[in-house]
Coordinates of C-alpha atoms and ligand atoms in Angstrom, one line a residue:
M1324 CA -11.9 -2.8 -21.8
K1325 CA -9.2 -5.7 -20.0
I1326 CA -9.0 -6.0 -16.4
I1327 CA -5.7 -6.2 -14.2
D1328 CA -7.1 -8.5 -12.1
G1329 CA -5.3 -7.8 -8.8
R1330 CA -6.4 -10.8 -6.7
K1331 CA -4.9 -12.8 -9.0
R1332 CA -1.0 -11.2 -9.1
A1333 CA -1.3 -11.2 -5.1
D1334 CA -2.3 -14.6 -4.9
E1335 CA 1.5 -14.9 -7.1
I1336 CA 3.2 -13.1 -4.7
L1337 CA 1.8 -14.9 -1.8
A1338 CA 2.2 -18.2 -2.8
G1339 CA 6.2 -17.1 -3.5
L1340 CA 6.7 -15.9 -0.3
K1341 CA 4.9 -19.0 1.5
K1342 CA 7.5 -20.9 -0.4
E1343 CA 10.5 -18.8 0.3
I1344 CA 9.7 -18.3 4.2
K1345 CA 9.5 -22.6 4.5
D1346 CA 12.1 -22.9 2.1
K1347 CA 15.0 -20.8 4.3
N1348 CA 13.1 -21.5 7.7
L1349 CA 12.6 -18.6 7.9
R1350 CA 10.3 -16.8 10.9
P1351 CA 8.9 -13.9 10.5
G1352 CA 7.1 -11.7 12.4
L1353 CA 4.1 -8.7 11.9
G1354 CA 3.7 -6.3 14.5
I1355 CA 0.4 -4.6 14.3
I1356 CA -1.2 -1.5 16.1
L1357 CA -4.7 -0.2 15.2
V1358 CA -6.5 2.9 17.6
G1359 CA -9.7 2.7 17.4
A1360 CA -12.6 0.4 15.6
E1361 CA -13.0 2.9 12.1
P1362 CA -14.9 -0.1 10.2
S1363 CA -12.7 0.2 7.1
S1364 CA -9.3 0.2 9.9
C1365 CA -10.6 -3.1 11.0
L1366 CA -11.7 -4.5 7.8
Y1367 CA -8.0 -3.6 6.3
V1368 CA -6.5 -4.8 9.1
K1369 CA -8.2 -8.8 9.2
V1370 CA -7.4 -8.8 6.1
K1371 CA -3.7 -8.6 6.5
E1372 CA -3.7 -10.3 9.6
T1373 CA -5.4 -13.3 7.3
A1374 CA -3.0 -13.2 4.4
A1375 CA -0.2 -12.5 6.8
K1376 CA -1.2 -15.7 8.6
K1377 CA -1.7 -18.1 6.0
I1378 CA 1.6 -17.7 4.3
G1379 CA 3.5 -18.6 8.0
V1380 CA 4.2 -14.5 8.9
R1381 CA 3.4 -14.5 12.8
V1382 CA 1.2 -11.3 14.0
R1383 CA 1.4 -9.8 17.2
K1384 CA -2.4 -7.1 17.1
Q1385 CA -2.4 -3.9 19.0
I1386 CA -5.5 -2.7 19.6
L1387 CA -6.0 0.5 21.0
S1388 CA -8.8 2.2 22.3
G1389 CA -9.7 5.6 19.9
R1390 CA -8.8 7.1 23.2
A1391 CA -5.2 6.1 23.8
P1392 CA -3.1 8.7 24.5
E1393 CA -0.2 9.4 22.3
S1394 CA 1.9 8.4 24.9
E1395 CA 0.0 4.7 25.3
I1396 CA 0.8 4.4 21.3
L1397 CA 4.3 5.2 21.2
E1398 CA 5.1 2.5 24.0
V1399 CA 3.5 -0.4 22.0
I1400 CA 6.0 1.0 19.3
E1401 CA 9.1 1.0 21.5
S1402 CA 8.1 -2.8 22.8
F1403 CA 7.7 -3.5 18.8
N1404 CA 10.9 -1.9 18.4
R1405 CA 12.7 -3.6 20.6
D1406 CA 10.7 -7.4 20.3
A1407 CA 12.9 -9.8 18.4
Q1408 CA 10.8 -11.6 17.2
I1409 CA 9.5 -9.0 15.2
D1410 CA 10.7 -7.7 11.5
G1411 CA 8.0 -5.4 10.6
I1412 CA 5.4 -2.8 12.6
L1413 CA 2.3 -1.7 11.1
V1414 CA 0.1 1.1 12.5
Q1415 CA -3.1 1.2 10.7
L1416 CA -4.3 4.8 9.1
P1417 CA -6.2 6.9 9.6
L1418 CA -5.4 7.5 13.6
P1419 CA -8.0 9.5 15.5
K1420 CA -7.7 13.3 14.6
E1421 CA -5.6 14.2 18.1
I1422 CA -2.8 11.8 17.7
P1423 CA 0.1 13.8 15.9
T1424 CA 1.0 11.2 12.9
D1425 CA 4.3 12.6 11.9
K1426 CA 5.9 11.8 15.3
I1427 CA 4.1 8.4 16.2
I1428 CA 5.8 7.4 12.4
R1429 CA 8.7 8.5 13.2
S1430 CA 8.9 6.4 16.4
I1431 CA 9.2 3.0 14.1
E1432 CA 12.4 1.5 13.8
P1433 CA 13.9 2.4 10.3
N1434 CA 14.8 -1.3 9.4
K1435 CA 11.0 -2.5 10.5
D1436 CA 9.1 0.5 8.8
V1437 CA 7.4 -2.1 6.5
D1438 CA 4.9 0.4 4.9
G1439 CA 7.8 2.3 3.7
F1440 CA 6.4 5.5 5.3
L1441 CA 9.7 6.9 7.0
P1442 CA 12.0 9.2 3.8
E1443 CA 15.0 6.6 5.4
S1444 CA 12.6 3.0 4.7
R1445 CA 14.7 0.8 3.2
F1446 CA 11.3 -0.6 1.5
D1447 CA 9.3 0.5 -1.3
S1448 CA 5.8 1.7 -0.3
P1449 CA 3.7 -1.1 -1.0
F1450 CA 0.7 0.5 -2.3
I1451 CA 2.7 2.7 -5.1
A1452 CA 5.0 -0.7 -5.9
A1453 CA 1.5 -2.6 -6.2
I1454 CA 0.6 0.3 -8.7
W1455 CA 3.8 -0.3 -10.3
Q1456 CA 3.0 -4.4 -10.6
A1457 CA -0.4 -3.9 -12.3
L1458 CA 0.8 -1.8 -14.7
K1459 CA 3.3 -4.9 -15.4
V1460 CA 0.4 -6.9 -15.3
S1461 CA -1.3 -5.1 -18.6
G1462 CA 2.3 -5.7 -20.7
E1463 CA 2.2 -2.2 -22.0
N1464 CA 5.4 -0.9 -22.8
L1465 CA 5.3 2.7 -20.4
K1466 CA 8.6 4.1 -22.3
G1467 CA 7.2 7.3 -23.2
K1468 CA 3.7 6.8 -22.3
K1469 CA 2.6 10.2 -20.3
I1470 CA 1.3 9.6 -16.6
L1471 CA -1.2 11.1 -14.9
A1472 CA -1.4 10.7 -10.9
L1473 CA -4.3 12.1 -9.4
V1474 CA -3.5 12.1 -6.0
K1475 CA -4.7 13.5 -2.6
S1476 CA -2.0 12.9 0.1
D1477 CA 1.4 15.1 -0.4
I1478 CA 3.5 12.0 1.4
F1479 CA 2.0 9.7 -0.8
G1480 CA 2.6 12.3 -4.0
Q1481 CA 6.3 12.6 -2.9
R1482 CA 6.6 8.6 -2.8
L1483 CA 5.1 8.3 -6.1
T1484 CA 7.6 10.6 -7.3
G1485 CA 10.3 9.2 -5.8
F1486 CA 9.7 6.0 -7.2
L1487 CA 9.0 7.0 -10.9
S1488 CA 11.9 8.6 -11.1
R1489 CA 14.2 5.9 -10.0
K1490 CA 12.2 3.6 -11.7
G1491 CA 13.9 5.8 -14.6
L1492 CA 10.5 6.6 -16.1
C1493 CA 11.3 9.9 -15.3
C1494 CA 10.1 11.1 -18.8
D1495 CA 6.4 12.2 -18.7
Y1496 CA 4.7 12.5 -15.3
T1497 CA 2.6 14.5 -14.0
I1498 CA 1.2 14.6 -10.4
C1499 CA -2.0 16.3 -10.1
Q1500 CA -3.7 16.9 -6.7
K1501 CA -7.1 19.2 -7.6
P1502 CA -8.7 16.7 -10.4
Q1503 CA -10.7 19.9 -10.9
D1504 CA -7.2 21.8 -12.2
C1505 CA -6.0 19.2 -14.6
P1506 CA -8.9 17.5 -17.2
A1507 CA -6.9 18.9 -20.1
A1508 CA -3.8 16.3 -18.5
L1509 CA -6.2 13.5 -17.5
K1510 CA -7.6 13.7 -21.6
I1511 CA -4.5 13.3 -23.3
A1512 CA -2.6 10.4 -19.9
D1513 CA -2.1 7.5 -21.6
I1514 CA -2.4 6.1 -17.9
V1515 CA -3.9 7.5 -15.3
I1516 CA -3.5 6.5 -11.7
T1517 CA -5.9 7.6 -9.4
A1518 CA -5.8 7.9 -5.4
L1519 CA -8.2 10.2 -4.7
G1520 CA -10.8 8.7 -2.9
Q1521 CA -14.2 10.2 -4.5
P1522 CA -15.9 7.3 -5.3
G1523 CA -16.6 7.0 -9.2
F1524 CA -15.4 10.1 -10.5
I1525 CA -13.3 9.3 -13.3
N1526 CA -15.7 8.4 -16.5
A1527 CA -15.2 8.2 -19.7
A1528 CA -15.5 11.7 -20.6
M1529 CA -12.6 12.2 -19.0
V1530 CA -10.5 10.1 -20.4
N1531 CA -7.8 9.2 -23.5
D1532 CA -9.2 6.8 -25.4
G1533 CA -7.1 3.5 -25.3
A1534 CA -6.0 4.5 -21.7
V1535 CA -4.8 2.8 -18.7
L1536 CA -6.5 3.1 -15.7
I1537 CA -4.8 2.4 -12.7
D1538 CA -7.6 2.9 -9.4
G1539 CA -5.9 3.2 -6.4
G1540 CA -9.0 4.6 -4.5
T1541 CA -11.0 3.3 -2.3
T1542 CA -14.1 4.5 -0.1
R1543 CA -16.2 2.7 1.8
Q1544 CA -19.9 3.1 1.6
G1545 CA -22.1 0.6 4.0
D1546 CA -20.1 -2.8 3.2
K1547 CA -18.6 -2.5 0.1
T1548 CA -15.7 0.1 -1.3
I1549 CA -15.8 2.0 -4.1
G1550 CA -12.8 3.1 -6.4
D1551 CA -12.5 6.1 -7.7
I1552 CA -13.3 5.5 -11.3
D1553 CA -16.4 4.8 -12.4
A1554 CA -15.7 1.2 -14.4
E1555 CA -19.4 0.6 -16.2
S1556 CA -18.8 3.7 -17.9
V1557 CA -15.1 4.2 -18.9
S1558 CA -15.3 0.4 -20.1
R1559 CA -16.3 1.3 -23.5
K1560 CA -13.1 3.9 -23.5
A1561 CA -9.7 2.5 -21.5
K1562 CA -7.8 -0.4 -22.8
W1563 CA -7.3 -2.1 -19.0
L1564 CA -8.4 -0.9 -15.8
A1565 CA -7.2 -1.8 -12.4
P1566 CA -10.7 -2.0 -10.9
S1567 CA -11.5 -1.3 -6.8
P1568 CA -11.9 -3.5 -5.5
G1569 CA -9.6 -6.1 -6.5
G1570 CA -7.1 -4.4 -8.7
V1571 CA -4.1 -2.7 -6.6
G1572 CA -5.4 -3.5 -3.0
P1573 CA -5.2 -7.3 -2.9
I1574 CA -1.5 -6.6 -4.7
T1575 CA -0.5 -3.8 -1.6
V1576 CA -1.4 -6.8 0.4
A1577 CA 0.8 -9.0 -0.2
L1578 CA 3.8 -6.6 -1.1
L1579 CA 3.4 -5.1 2.6
L1580 CA 4.2 -8.5 3.6
R1581 CA 7.3 -9.2 0.9
N1582 CA 8.2 -6.5 2.7
V1583 CA 8.5 -8.1 6.1
V1584 CA 10.1 -11.7 4.5
L1585 CA 12.7 -8.8 3.0
A1586 CA 12.7 -7.2 6.6
C1587 CA 12.8 -10.9 8.3
P1588 CA 16.7 -11.3 7.7
L1589 CA 18.1 -7.9 8.8
G1590 CA 17.0 -9.4 12.1
A1591 CA 18.3 -12.5 12.1
G1592 CA 21.3 -11.1 14.8
R1593 CA 18.6 -10.4 16.7
K1594 CA 16.8 -13.7 16.8
R1595 CA 20.0 -15.3 17.2
A1596 CA 20.5 -12.8 20.6
A1597 CA 17.1 -13.7 21.7
G1598 CA 17.7 -17.2 21.2
V1599 CA 14.2 -17.2 19.0
K1600 CA 13.6 -20.2 17.8
Ligands
LIG627 N1 -4.5 3.0 5.5 C1 -4.4 2.7 4.3 N2 -3.5 2.5 3.5 C2 -2.9 2.2 4.2 C3 -1.2 1.6 4.2 O1 -1.3 1.0 3.1 N3 -0.3 1.4 5.7 C4 -1.7 2.1 6.5 N4 -0.2 1.6 7.2 N5 -2.1 2.2 6.6 C5 -3.3 2.7 5.7

């Protein structure tokens, strides 16, 4: 089994962005909102912030209490929406249960929705685009292949469907939200994408010989991240694995920042008007 090295691909994307920011003298800004202190969310925000700063994306971070009311979160988003120095807004999910996530996401100015959450967003979801990039790293010819995506969330399933159909890969893909209901499809899939949050759920007996496996699952256990796919087990059977950690995750961060850089010229007029240097 060969490993799809997501860190290497991410580093290439980040190096390209750093150069673009320098060459075009861009001033991209990312506004991050973190509600509460859930350890995984804190870690993901730190990773995104560090990568942003490394390539020259300015970061404005607002950390709110886990008991912050909806109105306080909306106020921060509104101030980021108006802020000419902020090109992209990231609300780290999940939000506390009492907060209506949909309403919060809908309050983000679509031109700044660098997470691609809104249906009208001009940006691809970094996570879905990262899965695509991981497949591209494998160099496999995807035409006519059977793709099975095992996903937990509705939104992710819908976005993935939209993405695959736009890419003209609509020939043969299945989105399955209950993996226990689709073992037969899993066994014959050429390409398996997972975003389940079920650590080590997929093993060698469940997959096709020579399958390409893209693990988008991340579950924190103590200070470790564990993917949906048991890497050791599938190593005897799969052709490629994008492991978790080290596969889709780092590429997702790099593509989030690519969206911020893409959003930057959209805000150029705004910046001029506000006298931003
Ligand atoms: N939490 C887990 N994944 C993501 C992501 O891609 N974006 C945001 N905003 N929060 C997340």
